[in-house]
Short mmCIF file of C-alpha atoms and ligand atoms in Angstrom, two decimals:
data_model
loop_
_atom_site.label_atom_id
_atom_site.label_comp_id
_atom_site.label_asym_id
_atom_site.label_seq_id
_atom_site.Cartn_x
_atom_site.Cartn_y
_atom_site.Cartn_z
CA MET A 1 25.91 -9.09 -0.85
CA PRO A 2 24.33 -5.68 -1.47
CA ILE A 3 21.85 -5.48 -4.33
CA ASP A 4 23.42 -4.04 -7.47
CA PHE A 5 21.34 -1.13 -8.69
CA ASP A 6 24.34 0.49 -10.40
CA THR A 7 24.72 -1.86 -13.32
CA VAL A 8 22.75 -0.61 -16.29
CA VAL A 9 20.33 -3.17 -17.69
CA SER A 10 19.70 -2.11 -21.27
CA ARG A 11 16.00 -1.90 -22.08
CA LYS A 12 16.55 -0.66 -25.63
CA ASP A 13 14.62 -2.63 -28.26
CA THR A 14 12.77 -4.68 -25.65
CA ASP A 15 9.37 -3.11 -26.46
CA SER A 16 9.62 -1.18 -23.23
CA LEU A 17 7.02 1.60 -23.24
CA LYS A 18 9.48 3.88 -21.49
CA TRP A 19 12.48 3.32 -23.75
CA ASP A 20 10.84 2.59 -27.08
CA LYS A 21 9.01 5.90 -27.05
CA TYR A 22 12.38 7.26 -28.19
CA ARG A 23 13.47 4.30 -30.33
CA ASN A 24 16.33 5.32 -32.65
CA GLN A 25 16.63 8.74 -31.01
CA ASP A 26 19.30 9.85 -28.59
CA ILE A 27 16.82 10.69 -25.83
CA LEU A 28 17.15 9.18 -22.35
CA PRO A 29 13.71 8.38 -20.90
CA PHE A 30 12.80 9.62 -17.43
CA TRP A 31 9.06 9.63 -17.89
CA VAL A 32 6.53 6.80 -17.25
CA ALA A 33 6.64 5.33 -13.73
CA ASP A 34 8.53 2.09 -13.97
CA MET A 35 12.10 1.41 -12.92
CA ASP A 36 15.09 0.40 -15.00
CA PHE A 37 16.23 -2.15 -12.39
CA LYS A 38 16.09 -5.92 -12.75
CA VAL A 39 13.62 -7.38 -10.26
CA ALA A 40 14.57 -9.13 -7.00
CA GLN A 41 15.97 -12.64 -7.31
CA PRO A 42 13.07 -14.30 -5.40
CA ILE A 43 10.69 -12.92 -8.02
CA LEU A 44 12.78 -14.29 -10.88
CA ASP A 45 13.01 -17.65 -9.13
CA ALA A 46 9.24 -17.84 -8.57
CA LEU A 47 8.56 -16.97 -12.20
CA GLN A 48 11.03 -19.63 -13.31
CA VAL A 49 9.22 -22.33 -11.32
CA LYS A 50 5.94 -21.38 -12.98
CA MET A 51 7.60 -21.24 -16.40
CA ASP A 52 9.03 -24.72 -15.91
CA HIS A 53 5.56 -26.01 -15.09
CA GLY A 54 4.49 -24.58 -18.41
CA VAL A 55 0.70 -24.38 -18.05
CA PHE A 56 -0.94 -20.94 -17.90
CA GLY A 57 -4.68 -21.48 -17.58
CA TYR A 58 -7.09 -19.43 -15.47
CA THR A 59 -5.61 -19.25 -12.02
CA LEU A 60 -6.88 -18.62 -8.51
CA PRO A 61 -4.92 -16.33 -6.19
CA PRO A 62 -2.43 -18.57 -4.37
CA GLU A 63 -3.50 -19.03 -0.75
CA ALA A 64 -0.12 -17.82 0.43
CA LEU A 65 -0.59 -14.55 -1.43
CA SER A 66 -3.32 -13.12 0.78
CA ALA A 67 -1.31 -14.23 3.80
CA ALA A 68 1.80 -12.44 2.47
CA VAL A 69 -0.12 -9.23 1.80
CA ILE A 70 -1.81 -9.38 5.21
CA ALA A 71 1.55 -9.90 6.94
CA HIS A 72 3.08 -6.98 5.02
CA LEU A 73 0.24 -4.60 5.91
CA LYS A 74 0.46 -5.63 9.54
CA ALA A 75 4.24 -5.24 9.71
CA GLU A 76 4.46 -1.96 7.81
CA TYR A 77 1.26 -0.19 8.82
CA GLN A 78 -0.11 -2.12 11.82
CA TRP A 79 -3.20 -2.61 9.69
CA SER A 80 -5.08 -5.88 10.29
CA ILE A 81 -7.23 -6.96 7.41
CA ASP A 82 -9.28 -10.08 6.64
CA PRO A 83 -8.53 -12.10 3.53
CA GLU A 84 -12.17 -11.73 2.38
CA TRP A 85 -11.67 -7.99 2.09
CA ILE A 86 -9.19 -8.41 -0.78
CA VAL A 87 -10.41 -8.18 -4.38
CA TRP A 88 -7.72 -9.10 -6.91
CA LEU A 89 -7.47 -6.87 -9.96
CA PRO A 90 -5.22 -6.65 -13.01
CA GLY A 91 -4.45 -2.96 -12.35
CA VAL A 92 -4.92 -0.06 -9.98
CA VAL A 93 -6.30 2.12 -12.76
CA THR A 94 -8.85 -0.65 -13.30
CA GLY A 95 -9.79 -0.20 -9.64
CA LEU A 96 -10.29 3.54 -10.16
CA ALA A 97 -12.49 2.93 -13.20
CA VAL A 98 -14.52 0.23 -11.42
CA SER A 99 -15.03 2.57 -8.44
CA CYS A 100 -16.45 5.28 -10.69
CA ARG A 101 -18.87 2.79 -12.25
CA ALA A 102 -19.79 1.20 -8.93
CA PHE A 103 -20.38 4.30 -6.84
CA CYS A 104 -21.36 7.05 -9.25
CA THR A 105 -23.84 6.15 -11.98
CA ASP A 106 -26.32 8.97 -11.67
CA GLY A 107 -24.60 12.06 -13.01
CA GLY A 108 -22.94 12.62 -9.66
CA ASP A 109 -19.64 14.34 -8.97
CA ILE A 110 -16.26 12.70 -8.53
CA VAL A 111 -13.74 14.97 -6.84
CA VAL A 112 -10.05 14.80 -7.77
CA ASN A 113 -7.17 16.93 -6.54
CA PRO A 114 -4.69 18.11 -9.16
CA PRO A 115 -1.84 18.06 -9.81
CA ILE A 116 -2.63 14.38 -10.05
CA TYR A 117 -1.75 11.19 -11.92
CA HIS A 118 -3.52 11.63 -15.24
CA HIS A 119 -5.83 8.59 -15.01
CA PHE A 120 -7.67 10.37 -12.18
CA PHE A 121 -9.04 12.67 -14.88
CA ASP A 122 -10.13 9.98 -17.30
CA SER A 123 -11.10 6.76 -15.55
CA HIS A 124 -14.80 7.77 -15.29
CA GLU A 125 -17.48 7.63 -18.00
CA ALA A 126 -17.74 11.21 -19.24
CA GLU A 127 -21.44 10.96 -20.10
CA ARG A 128 -22.44 9.57 -16.68
CA GLN A 129 -20.19 11.27 -14.14
CA ASN A 130 -18.67 14.71 -13.64
CA VAL A 131 -15.11 15.20 -12.52
CA VAL A 132 -14.73 18.17 -10.20
CA GLN A 133 -11.17 19.40 -9.75
CA VAL A 134 -10.14 20.82 -6.39
CA PRO A 135 -6.43 21.62 -6.59
CA LEU A 136 -4.10 20.78 -3.74
CA HIS A 137 -2.29 23.79 -2.33
CA LYS A 138 1.22 24.25 -1.04
CA ILE A 139 1.90 24.94 2.62
CA ASP A 140 5.55 25.41 3.58
CA ASP A 141 6.74 23.84 0.36
CA ARG A 142 4.56 20.76 0.77
CA TRP A 143 1.45 19.96 -1.26
CA THR A 144 -1.64 19.06 0.71
CA TYR A 145 -5.43 19.21 0.69
CA ASP A 146 -7.05 22.62 0.65
CA MET A 147 -9.80 21.72 3.12
CA GLN A 148 -11.74 24.94 2.60
CA ALA A 149 -11.80 24.48 -1.16
CA LEU A 150 -12.67 20.82 -0.73
CA GLU A 151 -15.65 21.60 1.47
CA ALA A 152 -16.78 24.34 -0.90
CA ALA A 153 -16.74 21.82 -3.77
CA PHE A 154 -18.64 19.11 -1.89
CA SER A 155 -22.40 19.01 -2.24
CA ASN A 156 -25.17 16.47 -2.03
CA ASN A 157 -24.25 15.56 -5.61
CA THR A 158 -20.74 14.45 -4.58
CA ARG A 159 -20.41 10.67 -4.66
CA LEU A 160 -16.71 9.91 -4.71
CA LEU A 161 -13.38 11.38 -3.66
CA MET A 162 -10.45 9.84 -5.54
CA MET A 163 -7.36 10.14 -3.37
CA CYS A 164 -3.76 9.39 -4.19
CA SER A 165 -1.77 8.59 -1.05
CA PRO A 166 1.20 8.90 -1.16
CA HIS A 167 0.60 11.43 -3.84
CA ASN A 168 1.79 11.27 -7.43
CA PRO A 169 3.23 13.63 -8.65
CA THR A 170 3.87 15.83 -5.60
CA GLY A 171 5.35 13.07 -3.41
CA THR A 172 3.35 14.02 -0.32
CA VAL A 173 2.84 11.43 2.42
CA PHE A 174 -0.29 12.58 4.21
CA THR A 175 -0.30 12.85 7.99
CA LEU A 176 -2.86 11.32 10.30
CA SER A 177 -4.52 14.67 10.87
CA GLU A 178 -4.71 15.43 7.15
CA LEU A 179 -6.35 12.07 6.51
CA ALA A 180 -8.72 12.53 9.44
CA ALA A 181 -9.86 15.91 8.13
CA VAL A 182 -10.62 14.44 4.71
CA ALA A 183 -12.44 11.45 6.18
CA GLN A 184 -14.54 13.71 8.41
CA LEU A 185 -15.61 15.76 5.45
CA CYS A 186 -16.55 12.62 3.52
CA GLU A 187 -18.61 11.47 6.50
CA LYS A 188 -20.40 14.81 6.59
CA TYR A 189 -21.31 14.69 2.89
CA ASP A 190 -21.76 10.91 2.66
CA VAL A 191 -18.97 10.58 0.11
CA ILE A 192 -17.14 7.34 -0.70
CA MET A 193 -13.35 7.48 -0.77
CA VAL A 194 -11.20 5.49 -3.15
CA SER A 195 -7.62 5.74 -1.99
CA ASP A 196 -4.94 4.82 -4.53
CA GLU A 197 -2.01 3.76 -2.32
CA ILE A 198 0.11 2.19 -5.06
CA HIS A 199 3.17 4.18 -3.90
CA CYS A 200 2.79 3.37 -0.18
CA ASP A 201 5.87 1.15 0.05
CA LEU A 202 8.08 3.77 -1.58
CA VAL A 203 8.51 6.29 1.24
CA ILE A 204 12.04 7.71 0.93
CA ASP A 205 11.85 10.37 3.63
CA PRO A 206 12.84 8.73 6.93
CA GLN A 207 10.71 11.26 8.82
CA ALA A 208 7.55 10.29 6.96
CA GLN A 209 5.22 7.37 7.65
CA HIS A 210 2.48 6.19 5.32
CA HIS A 211 -0.92 5.54 6.89
CA PRO A 212 -3.54 3.60 4.92
CA ILE A 213 -6.60 5.82 5.31
CA ALA A 214 -8.87 2.84 6.00
CA SER A 215 -6.70 1.99 8.98
CA ALA A 216 -5.98 5.54 10.15
CA CYS A 217 -9.66 6.50 9.94
CA ALA A 218 -11.17 3.17 10.92
CA ASP A 219 -14.52 4.80 11.81
CA SER A 220 -14.92 5.64 8.13
CA ALA A 221 -13.68 2.31 6.77
CA GLN A 222 -17.17 1.36 5.61
CA ARG A 223 -16.89 4.09 2.94
CA ILE A 224 -13.29 3.41 1.83
CA VAL A 225 -11.86 1.41 -1.05
CA THR A 226 -8.07 1.06 -0.82
CA LEU A 227 -6.13 0.22 -3.97
CA MET A 228 -2.65 -1.26 -3.71
CA SER A 229 -0.15 -3.23 -5.75
CA GLY A 230 3.41 -4.49 -5.59
CA SER A 231 3.85 -3.26 -9.15
CA LYS A 232 5.67 0.05 -8.56
CA THR A 233 7.72 -1.08 -5.59
CA TRP A 234 9.02 -4.32 -7.08
CA ASN A 235 9.00 -3.20 -10.72
CA ILE A 236 6.47 -5.71 -11.98
CA ALA A 237 3.94 -3.29 -13.47
CA GLY A 238 3.93 -5.15 -16.81
CA LEU A 239 2.68 -8.32 -15.11
CA ASN A 240 -0.66 -6.88 -13.96
CA CYS A 241 -1.52 -7.76 -10.38
CA SER A 242 -3.17 -5.30 -8.00
CA PHE A 243 -5.84 -5.47 -5.36
CA ALA A 244 -8.59 -3.54 -3.67
CA ILE A 245 -9.18 -3.81 0.08
CA ILE A 246 -12.81 -3.20 1.00
CA SER A 247 -13.88 -4.12 4.51
CA ASP A 248 -17.57 -3.31 4.14
CA ASP A 249 -19.50 -6.22 2.60
CA ALA A 250 -22.08 -4.07 0.81
CA LEU A 251 -19.45 -1.72 -0.61
CA ARG A 252 -17.34 -4.68 -1.77
CA HIS A 253 -20.39 -6.25 -3.37
CA ARG A 254 -21.11 -3.08 -5.34
CA PHE A 255 -17.48 -2.91 -6.44
CA CYS A 256 -17.42 -6.57 -7.54
CA SER A 257 -20.73 -6.24 -9.40
CA ALA A 258 -19.37 -3.34 -11.42
CA ALA A 259 -16.21 -5.30 -12.21
CA ASN A 260 -18.06 -8.45 -13.23
CA SER A 261 -17.61 -9.45 -16.91
CA ILE A 262 -15.44 -6.41 -17.61
CA VAL A 263 -12.34 -6.98 -15.53
CA PRO A 264 -10.19 -9.96 -16.51
CA SER A 265 -8.60 -12.25 -13.96
CA VAL A 266 -5.03 -11.76 -12.83
CA PRO A 267 -2.49 -13.73 -14.90
CA PRO A 268 -0.74 -16.66 -13.17
CA LEU A 269 2.74 -15.22 -13.58
CA ALA A 270 1.55 -11.98 -12.00
CA PHE A 271 0.24 -13.81 -8.94
CA GLU A 272 3.52 -15.67 -8.51
CA ALA A 273 5.64 -12.54 -8.86
CA THR A 274 3.46 -10.62 -6.41
CA LEU A 275 3.59 -13.42 -3.87
CA ALA A 276 7.39 -13.56 -4.08
CA ALA A 277 7.57 -9.76 -3.80
CA TYR A 278 5.49 -9.47 -0.63
CA ARG A 279 6.82 -12.64 0.99
CA ASP A 280 10.50 -12.50 0.08
CA GLY A 281 11.17 -9.05 -1.35
CA ASP A 282 11.56 -6.81 1.65
CA GLU A 283 15.34 -6.81 1.84
CA TRP A 284 15.48 -5.80 -1.83
CA ARG A 285 12.89 -3.07 -1.18
CA ARG A 286 14.83 -1.62 1.73
CA GLU A 287 17.99 -1.38 -0.35
CA LEU A 288 15.98 0.07 -3.21
CA LEU A 289 14.66 2.83 -0.94
CA GLN A 290 18.20 3.77 0.03
CA TYR A 291 19.30 3.85 -3.58
CA LEU A 292 16.29 5.96 -4.58
CA ALA A 293 16.88 8.36 -1.69
CA GLY A 294 20.49 8.74 -2.91
CA ASN A 295 19.34 9.42 -6.47
CA TYR A 296 16.81 11.97 -5.28
CA GLU A 297 19.43 13.77 -3.19
CA TYR A 298 21.76 13.74 -6.20
CA ILE A 299 19.29 15.48 -8.50
CA ARG A 300 18.29 17.93 -5.80
CA GLN A 301 21.91 18.98 -5.35
CA GLU A 302 22.67 19.09 -9.07
CA ILE A 303 19.51 20.80 -10.27
CA ARG A 304 19.76 23.40 -7.51
CA SER A 305 22.39 25.18 -9.62
CA LEU A 306 20.25 25.17 -12.77
CA LYS A 307 18.58 28.53 -13.07
CA GLY A 308 14.84 28.30 -13.61
CA LEU A 309 14.34 24.80 -12.19
CA VAL A 310 13.27 23.98 -8.63
CA VAL A 311 13.15 20.36 -7.48
CA GLU A 312 10.39 20.27 -4.90
CA PRO A 313 10.73 18.24 -1.68
CA ILE A 314 9.10 14.83 -1.93
CA GLN A 315 8.53 12.25 0.80
CA ALA A 316 7.68 9.23 -1.36
CA THR A 317 7.77 7.83 -4.91
CA TYR A 318 10.67 7.90 -7.37
CA LEU A 319 9.21 10.82 -9.24
CA ALA A 320 10.72 14.29 -8.84
CA TRP A 321 8.27 17.13 -9.26
CA ILE A 322 10.12 20.05 -10.75
CA ASP A 323 8.86 23.61 -11.05
CA ALA A 324 10.15 24.82 -14.41
CA SER A 325 8.24 28.10 -14.50
CA GLY A 326 11.54 29.97 -14.12
CA LEU A 327 12.59 28.83 -17.59
CA GLY A 328 9.63 30.70 -19.09
CA LEU A 329 9.10 28.14 -21.87
CA ASP A 330 5.82 27.21 -23.54
CA ASP A 331 6.83 23.58 -24.11
CA THR A 332 9.31 22.55 -21.44
CA GLN A 333 9.02 18.84 -22.19
CA GLY A 334 9.69 19.42 -25.92
CA PHE A 335 12.64 21.65 -25.05
CA PHE A 336 14.31 18.95 -22.95
CA GLU A 337 13.56 16.27 -25.54
CA LYS A 338 15.48 18.35 -28.07
CA HIS A 339 18.39 18.17 -25.63
CA GLY A 340 18.14 14.40 -25.21
CA VAL A 341 16.05 14.12 -22.03
CA GLY A 342 12.56 12.59 -22.00
CA LEU A 343 10.47 13.90 -19.09
CA SER A 344 6.75 13.89 -18.32
CA ALA A 345 4.97 17.17 -19.06
CA GLY A 346 3.33 18.73 -16.01
CA GLU A 347 0.30 19.45 -18.18
CA GLN A 348 -0.56 15.77 -18.05
CA PHE A 349 -1.09 16.14 -14.29
CA GLY A 350 -2.87 19.47 -14.56
CA GLN A 351 0.09 21.79 -13.88
CA ALA A 352 1.61 23.07 -17.09
CA GLN A 353 4.66 24.82 -15.67
CA TYR A 354 6.05 21.63 -14.10
CA ILE A 355 7.97 18.62 -15.34
CA ARG A 356 8.24 15.21 -13.70
CA LEU A 357 11.46 13.24 -13.65
CA ASN A 358 11.53 9.50 -12.88
CA PHE A 359 14.81 8.87 -11.09
CA ALA A 360 14.44 5.08 -10.69
CA CYS A 361 17.43 4.23 -12.82
CA SER A 362 21.12 3.56 -12.34
CA ARG A 363 23.07 6.52 -11.07
CA SER A 364 25.16 6.69 -14.25
CA THR A 365 22.02 7.08 -16.41
CA LEU A 366 20.79 9.79 -14.08
CA GLU A 367 24.16 11.57 -14.24
CA GLU A 368 24.00 11.60 -18.03
CA GLY A 369 20.43 12.91 -17.90
CA VAL A 370 21.32 15.68 -15.48
CA ALA A 371 24.38 16.64 -17.57
CA ARG A 372 22.11 16.97 -20.60
CA MET A 373 19.63 19.06 -18.61
CA ARG A 374 22.48 21.32 -17.50
CA LYS A 375 23.58 21.83 -21.10
CA ALA A 376 20.00 22.50 -22.12
CA VAL A 377 19.46 25.15 -19.45
CA GLU A 378 22.84 26.75 -20.16
CA SER A 379 21.90 27.00 -23.83
CA LEU A 380 19.19 29.46 -22.82
CA GLY A 381 21.92 31.87 -21.70
C1 PLP B 401 -0.99 6.85 -8.57
C2 PLP B 401 -0.94 5.76 -9.59
N1 PLP B 401 -1.97 4.92 -9.72
C3 PLP B 401 -1.96 3.92 -10.61
C4 PLP B 401 -0.89 3.74 -11.47
C5 PLP B 401 -0.91 2.63 -12.46
O1 PLP B 401 -1.40 1.48 -11.90
P1 PLP B 401 -1.70 0.18 -12.79
O2 PLP B 401 -0.58 0.04 -13.76
O3 PLP B 401 -1.74 -0.91 -11.77
O4 PLP B 401 -3.01 0.38 -13.44
C6 PLP B 401 0.20 4.60 -11.38
C7 PLP B 401 1.34 4.46 -12.30
O5 PLP B 401 2.17 5.31 -12.42
C8 PLP B 401 0.18 5.63 -10.42
O6 PLP B 401 1.20 6.47 -10.27
#
C-alpha cells in the first residue's frame, strides 16, 4: 500500500514549535524545517517496543545502529566507513558548535557562505572566533561557491570552513568538481572542513547526486568532519540523534575532547528511532521524495503566476527559496503573516529580499497556503 502523505495530521496544540508559534491565530506555518507527516511505521514500532520495556537510563548506541548507517552510506553514496569513525551526538548544530570549539580557539577565522542556515552564524564563541562571510553566487540560476572570493577570504588565520551540503536554503547539491575545488583550497590553506550533510538523503532532483565530501575528496579526509542525521529525512528531529563521521584519529580526538562534559548522550528513544529509520525506512523515504518533488513542482507552477515572487530551482531539501524582491516590501515575512501564511524571513539566512517556504506538508495544506499567498500578492494591486 502506498504511504499516505495526503491525510492531514493535526499538530495544533501539541507544543509543536512550528505550529504553536501561531497558536490561536489563523496562520498556516511553513517555516522551521520539520515535516507535518507521521513517521514511518517501523519507527513507531521500534519506539513502542522501547516504551513497553519502560526503562530509559543512559544508553549505548545499539550495535545494529552503526551497521545500519554504514550500510546506508555504502548503498547511497558508495562511501565505506569504519564504525570507530562515528561519534554520536544529540544534534547537528551541536556538531557545528563543537567543531568551532575544537578547531578554532585562538581568535582564528571560521568561513561561512551565506545565504546559509542561521546557526552557521552563531554556533561559535563570539569572543574567541571570527566568522567571515563569503557569499555564494548564482551561476545559471544555481547557487554555488564563489571560488575567487573564497580564496581571497582565506588567509593563514583561517581555521575552519563550515559547509552545508546539500545547501540550506538554496537547495544546491554540489558536484564532484565543486567539492574538489573547495577541498583543494582547504588543503592549500590548511583549513579544516566541517560539512553539514543533514539534508543529504533529501535529493528531489533526479539528475542530482549527493556526494559526501569526505568520500568524494578522500585525499582530504583527514581534515574533514561530516555531520549527518536521520532527523530531517525521517521527521524525528525532536528526538535528538545525529552523528559526526571523522576518519582521522587525531581530528576525532580533538572533536571528542571539545565535546566532553558539555554534550549530553543521545536519548534511548532517539537511538531506536534512528536505527529503525536507517534499517527499515528506505521505502518510506523513497515515497516521501516523490511526494516532496510533487509538492515542489506544484508551488513552482502556482507561484510562477504571482507577480514579484520567483521560486528558485532547488535540487534537494523540502525548503523552497523564493526571491521576493519583486514585491518591493520591507517586511515580506510580516506581510504574508498578515495574510495567514507563516514563512521564514530570508534575513535569517543573510538574504533579506528572500523568503523560505517549507513544503513538507500535505498537499491540501500547501494548496491553502498558496491560495492565501495569491490573495496576499493580489492585494498589492
Ligand atoms: C543545515 C542544517 N543543519 C542543522 C539543522 C538542525 O540540526 P539539529 O536539529 O540536529 O541540531 C538544520 C535544521 O533545519 C539544518 O537545516
